[in-house]
XYZ file of C-alpha atoms in Angstrom:
416
model
C -9.696 -16.868 29.563
C -7.824 -16.166 26.700
C -5.578 -12.315 27.105
C -7.126 -9.465 24.343
C -4.083 -7.886 23.232
C -4.717 -4.023 24.024
C -5.574 -1.222 21.026
C -3.963 1.859 20.196
C -6.592 3.423 21.825
C -5.975 1.631 25.230
C -2.213 1.978 24.929
C -2.990 5.666 24.211
C -5.037 5.740 27.291
C -2.312 3.980 29.235
C -3.357 0.655 29.640
C -1.031 -1.365 31.694
C 1.466 -3.356 29.921
C 3.246 -7.601 29.245
C 5.627 -6.676 31.172
C 3.610 -6.287 34.264
C 4.838 -8.888 36.852
C 2.425 -11.938 36.896
C 2.128 -11.132 33.056
C 2.999 -14.128 30.465
C 4.082 -13.573 26.900
C 0.607 -13.216 24.516
C 0.162 -15.335 22.060
C 0.813 -13.895 18.656
C -2.314 -14.087 15.880
C -2.234 -12.855 12.526
C -3.888 -9.612 12.570
C -7.161 -10.260 9.241
C -7.676 -6.362 9.269
C -3.822 -4.740 9.057
C -2.467 -7.726 6.546
C -5.260 -8.425 4.028
C -4.750 -5.198 2.279
C -1.545 -5.727 1.395
C -2.855 -9.120 0.110
C -4.906 -7.772 -1.377
C -3.024 -5.090 -3.217
C -0.539 -7.818 -4.228
C -3.576 -10.169 -5.963
C -3.947 -6.593 -7.622
C -1.056 -5.883 -9.438
C -0.412 -9.045 -10.227
C -4.389 -9.981 -12.143
C -3.093 -6.885 -14.358
C 0.426 -7.836 -14.610
C -1.310 -10.809 -16.309
C -4.285 -8.687 -18.042
C -1.668 -5.845 -19.222
C 0.599 -8.409 -20.420
C 3.421 -6.725 -17.917
C 2.714 -3.027 -18.980
C 1.263 -2.577 -15.531
C 5.136 -2.906 -14.378
C 7.225 -1.374 -16.224
C 9.069 1.520 -15.976
C 7.008 4.521 -16.645
C 3.750 3.167 -16.087
C 5.012 3.043 -12.689
C 6.316 5.988 -12.504
C 2.982 7.450 -13.901
C 0.997 6.138 -11.066
C 3.200 7.995 -8.724
C 2.406 11.135 -10.353
C -0.906 10.734 -11.460
C -2.274 10.060 -7.212
C 0.631 11.920 -5.956
C -2.391 14.552 -4.508
C -5.022 11.926 -3.834
C -2.327 10.148 -1.671
C -1.357 13.174 0.118
C -4.605 13.869 1.155
C -5.477 10.573 2.188
C -2.662 10.965 5.010
C -4.727 14.311 5.772
C -7.559 12.086 6.478
C -7.484 8.275 7.653
C -6.425 10.994 11.021
C -9.348 12.663 11.045
C -11.212 9.643 10.428
C -9.267 7.441 13.471
C -10.077 10.363 15.560
C -13.954 9.860 14.285
C -14.619 12.455 11.709
C -15.202 12.738 8.113
C -14.165 15.117 6.181
C -16.033 16.217 2.464
C -14.415 19.689 1.579
C -10.662 18.705 0.420
C -11.971 17.986 -2.937
C -13.037 22.115 -3.011
C -10.082 22.741 -0.822
C -8.175 22.025 -3.788
C -9.549 23.806 -5.678
C -9.751 26.578 -4.340
C -6.003 26.148 -3.079
C -4.566 25.757 -6.702
C -6.946 28.962 -7.534
C -5.962 30.810 -4.512
C -1.762 30.332 -5.404
C -2.425 30.780 -9.459
C -3.730 33.820 -8.857
C -0.834 34.419 -6.790
C 2.339 33.606 -8.740
C 0.637 34.414 -12.426
C -1.520 37.556 -11.848
C 0.198 38.911 -9.471
C 3.177 38.215 -9.776
C 4.166 37.166 -5.793
C 7.557 34.874 -5.640
C 6.818 31.488 -6.148
C 8.299 29.942 -2.781
C 6.109 32.723 -0.281
C 3.670 32.325 -2.752
C 3.397 28.372 -2.290
C 3.676 29.691 2.119
C 1.067 32.181 1.964
C -1.045 29.229 0.804
C -0.293 26.592 2.478
C -1.085 29.314 5.944
C -4.733 29.758 3.660
C -5.386 26.379 3.427
C -5.274 25.960 7.166
C -6.820 29.101 8.034
C -9.695 27.709 6.220
C -8.837 24.209 8.404
C -9.523 26.488 11.225
C -12.615 27.476 10.705
C -14.319 24.104 10.133
C -12.047 22.770 13.269
C -13.556 25.433 14.993
C -17.342 24.390 14.331
C -16.796 20.979 14.734
C -14.700 20.896 17.933
C -16.183 23.821 19.868
C -19.108 24.619 19.108
C -20.242 20.448 18.373
C -21.366 20.648 14.768
C -21.615 17.139 13.014
C -18.216 17.140 10.977
C -20.210 15.223 7.787
C -21.868 19.060 8.269
C -19.351 21.058 8.252
C -17.319 20.008 5.743
C -20.516 19.782 4.272
C -21.122 23.188 3.640
C -17.651 23.481 3.468
C -17.731 21.498 -0.157
C -20.394 23.972 -1.653
C -18.299 27.177 0.187
C -14.927 26.563 -1.493
C -16.667 25.541 -4.961
C -17.761 28.982 -5.292
C -14.689 31.053 -3.886
C -12.669 28.655 -6.802
C -15.485 29.887 -9.034
C -14.845 33.193 -7.343
C -11.458 32.874 -7.617
C -11.368 32.366 -11.614
C -15.353 32.333 -13.479
C -14.852 30.593 -16.010
C -11.050 30.073 -17.046
C -7.765 28.738 -16.158
C -4.557 30.747 -15.133
C -1.682 29.319 -16.101
C 1.372 28.976 -16.700
C 3.275 27.983 -13.398
C 6.696 28.525 -12.632
C 8.966 25.823 -13.796
C 9.631 25.499 -9.745
C 6.218 24.591 -9.120
C 6.059 22.531 -12.434
C 8.666 19.949 -11.799
C 7.377 19.706 -7.837
C 4.505 18.195 -9.635
C 5.807 16.557 -12.659
C 9.721 16.137 -12.533
C 12.598 14.097 -11.471
C 15.632 14.335 -9.181
C 19.241 14.817 -11.690
C 21.223 12.226 -12.300
C 24.422 13.946 -9.868
C 26.092 10.842 -9.948
C 25.932 9.518 -13.500
C 23.728 5.592 -14.578
C 25.588 2.331 -13.551
C 25.137 -0.928 -15.798
C 22.583 -3.303 -14.674
C 22.838 -6.226 -16.863
C 20.436 -7.241 -18.922
C 18.096 -4.461 -17.901
C 20.490 -1.390 -19.413
C 21.139 1.418 -16.851
C 19.789 3.392 -13.584
C 20.232 5.836 -11.653
C 23.388 5.485 -9.173
C 22.126 8.066 -6.172
C 18.698 7.122 -6.643
C 19.239 2.926 -6.434
C 21.671 4.447 -3.580
C 18.274 6.174 -2.106
C 16.552 2.634 -2.588
C 19.234 0.744 -0.194
C 18.707 3.943 2.479
C 15.096 2.874 2.218
C 15.989 -1.016 2.704
C 18.012 -0.644 5.041
C 16.036 2.137 7.191
C 12.729 -0.632 6.471
C 15.131 -3.616 8.146
C 16.454 -1.342 11.198
C 12.813 -0.209 12.309
C 11.286 -3.312 12.189
C 14.046 -5.261 13.931
C 13.565 -2.448 16.378
C 10.132 -2.444 16.379
C 10.082 -6.228 17.277
C 12.813 -6.545 19.868
C 10.997 -3.614 22.007
C 7.788 -6.080 21.652
C 9.853 -8.340 23.363
C 11.699 -6.170 25.650
C 7.635 -5.939 27.017
C 6.410 -9.670 26.721
C 3.888 -8.468 23.824
C 3.224 -11.117 20.697
C 5.771 -11.159 17.963
C 5.220 -13.224 14.771
C 7.573 -16.129 14.675
C 11.173 -15.206 13.396
C 11.416 -17.086 9.877
C 8.158 -14.770 9.315
C 8.852 -11.697 10.525
C 12.401 -11.862 8.009
C 9.839 -13.469 5.083
C 8.166 -10.090 5.733
C 11.341 -8.094 5.407
C 12.458 -9.455 2.913
C 9.322 -9.815 0.878
C 8.857 -5.271 1.243
C 12.900 -5.086 1.006
C 12.051 -6.753 -2.335
C 8.959 -4.692 -3.665
C 10.846 -1.539 -2.637
C 14.151 -1.899 -4.317
C 12.059 -3.055 -7.862
C 9.831 -0.050 -7.597
C 13.516 2.263 -7.028
C 15.200 0.573 -10.007
C 12.797 1.025 -12.320
C 12.566 4.604 -11.440
C 15.640 4.664 -12.000
C 15.851 2.822 -15.296
C 13.072 6.074 -16.205
C 13.730 8.794 -14.982
C 14.913 8.083 -11.229
C 12.476 9.554 -8.416
C 9.475 11.673 -8.867
C 10.028 15.111 -6.940
C 6.348 14.439 -5.365
C 8.193 11.274 -4.500
C 10.051 12.636 -2.375
C 7.749 14.757 -0.900
C 5.059 12.142 0.162
C 8.270 9.889 1.954
C 9.272 13.161 4.132
C 5.137 12.908 4.260
C 4.764 8.976 4.936
C 7.641 9.222 7.687
C 6.888 12.683 9.296
C 3.465 11.341 10.192
C 4.265 7.634 10.666
C 6.392 9.509 13.657
C 3.492 11.703 14.638
C 0.824 8.323 14.911
C 3.623 5.712 16.083
C 5.469 8.071 18.238
C 3.881 11.702 19.901
C 1.733 12.063 22.318
C -0.941 14.060 19.556
C -0.813 10.351 17.231
C -1.669 8.933 20.989
C -4.769 11.268 21.622
C -5.892 11.184 18.291
C -6.862 7.120 19.028
C -7.651 7.854 22.155
C -10.496 9.994 21.146
C -11.888 8.270 18.047
C -11.246 4.955 20.027
C -13.074 5.718 22.981
C -14.271 9.438 23.688
C -15.380 9.717 26.702
C -12.441 7.632 28.231
C -10.369 9.692 26.663
C -12.158 12.898 28.442
C -11.916 11.452 31.833
C -8.096 11.004 31.266
C -7.466 14.383 30.556
C -7.023 14.311 26.383
C -7.885 17.863 25.352
C -10.110 16.493 22.753
C -11.300 19.461 21.271
C -7.273 20.805 20.744
C -6.718 17.604 18.963
C -9.544 17.785 16.803
C -8.939 20.936 15.864
C -5.572 21.164 14.900
C -6.570 17.901 13.131
C -9.028 20.249 10.616
C -6.149 22.315 10.544
C -3.489 19.676 9.435
C -6.264 18.215 6.517
C -6.679 21.640 5.466
C -2.883 22.616 5.180
C -2.259 19.244 3.429
C -5.092 19.754 1.065
C -3.432 23.118 0.306
C -0.608 21.271 -0.744
C -2.308 18.595 -3.520
C -3.986 21.476 -4.614
C -0.096 22.853 -5.045
C 0.455 19.632 -6.620
C -2.708 19.114 -8.778
C -2.314 22.611 -10.206
C 1.358 22.339 -10.744
C 0.857 18.789 -12.515
C -1.578 20.577 -15.078
C 0.339 23.350 -15.408
C -3.334 25.388 -14.794
C -5.819 26.223 -11.831
C -8.752 25.414 -13.538
C -12.496 26.146 -11.449
C -12.934 21.616 -12.001
C -9.781 20.482 -10.509
C -11.219 19.058 -7.256
C -14.211 17.267 -8.031
C -14.380 13.692 -6.637
C -10.950 14.030 -4.377
C -12.185 13.575 -1.373
C -14.257 10.639 -2.445
C -10.585 8.943 -3.585
C -9.191 9.796 0.393
C -11.945 8.792 1.208
C -11.771 5.325 0.104
C -8.279 5.352 0.336
C -8.221 5.383 3.935
C -11.206 3.017 4.812
C -10.271 0.868 1.677
C -6.452 1.246 3.748
C -7.265 -0.225 7.408
C -10.026 2.586 8.849
C -12.418 1.204 11.140
C -15.777 2.737 10.508
C -15.984 3.703 14.069
C -12.579 5.676 14.210
C -9.749 4.794 16.795
C -8.023 1.918 13.531
C -5.606 2.537 11.014
C -2.202 3.877 10.006
C -0.677 6.155 7.833
C 0.834 3.427 5.737
C -2.302 1.271 4.778
C -3.943 4.957 4.033
C -1.052 4.923 0.941
C -1.999 1.247 0.362
C -5.100 2.039 -0.246
C -4.967 5.234 -1.956
C -2.732 3.028 -4.748
C -4.573 0.217 -4.609
C -7.350 2.934 -6.430
C -4.998 4.232 -8.091
C -3.927 1.033 -9.697
C -7.337 0.373 -10.199
C -7.311 3.182 -12.979
C -4.269 2.409 -14.645
C -4.883 -1.059 -14.858
C -8.045 -0.890 -16.319
C -6.893 1.691 -18.493
C -4.375 -0.058 -19.755
C -7.029 -3.138 -21.201
C -9.248 -0.098 -22.595
C -11.756 -0.407 -20.216
C -14.737 2.192 -19.973
C -15.334 4.762 -17.679
C -18.548 3.182 -16.088
C -16.467 -0.512 -15.469
C -13.992 1.943 -14.011
C -16.391 2.949 -11.233
C -18.319 -0.479 -10.767
C -14.615 -1.608 -9.395
C -13.486 0.579 -7.565
C -17.338 0.909 -5.599
C -17.220 -2.896 -5.655
C -13.676 -2.846 -3.709
C -15.012 -0.304 -1.673
C -17.683 -2.120 -0.449
C -15.717 -5.464 0.582
C -12.968 -2.893 1.872
C -15.687 -1.629 4.675
C -17.732 -4.952 4.511
C -13.982 -6.489 5.826
C -13.597 -4.118 8.722
C -17.026 -4.845 10.126
C -16.347 -8.375 9.704
C -13.354 -8.793 11.234
C -14.760 -6.092 14.096
C -17.712 -9.259 14.569
C -15.378 -11.971 14.684
C -12.788 -10.597 16.564
C -15.976 -9.402 19.320
C -16.974 -13.182 19.091
C -14.006 -14.810 20.329
C -13.642 -12.951 23.464
């Protein structure tokens, strides 16, 4: 009888580890659900690089992809957590619009100092998330219905605030957060045929590579200590080398253009914080437990209602942050802002490896899924594709991702 590796939900509920007496190390097997998304991302980038004659990987274009998709990536971080817990949020696009409108009124019409206005806007988003979380967690209404109602309600709130006009311009600091770049505090350094590049950006890239190597090696040794399956050392080294080369390539290209976008710094901080939350914190374990097996989570003492409530509060705060970034990028709060953002965020989560039934998913996977959508949009724009062709490709990619999830689940069940 073959042993089955524990799921995230099993680990959260205290499933015995392989370090118990009499256990033997599990045999390593490639997880297609987790690995396939990165292979697909690389192939999509390679395809558009060839089709665009290399323009896809040009310094300015890489910067554009990051800045233009930053608000979707922020939403994807919150959405992946909601989906892991077995719920959905259809209201985030409308909340983006309402938050941007609320922030604009405070900063432009009421002359509220921008730091205070940003803080109040985040609280505004959190309160809306709490309102929705109450109906889902404590009143028992399905999240689909609650957030569908929220999508209509918050769009109405946006129209009530703005009417049919936009409000702007925003303070320079807000625009810098959305569109600006870090200053070259240490000057430039020559890179031969590549020209000059910002030294500070390159140092940040090297620190990121060191962090990747350190955390991955620590995770590998930790799994070995508990006799869990680990990939062969040559494969592990190859993965680290590839990841490091990708990070340094992106950083070098950004350093050659206009340094690191501030919104990329913000995204990096969010990814690190939420990755630690989901992988190391008790609350993160509870999220996986709720989505993986609701009854088992309840019986094991997980405060399911509290977990779901705070997930929607978190989603509201991140939606408000995305609303500020989007409005700051346009330098105007617009009544049509946020249209279909919820669909892009949900697609990013599922393309990034989230399971339809919940209990599976990673923050880094959601970011990768969002970047896939961004690369498709950008690449097809570079080759002059029509809007209907872009929608066709994005729909096909989303369907393929969900079909792949269902296939791997059935395949895993068949081998047990």
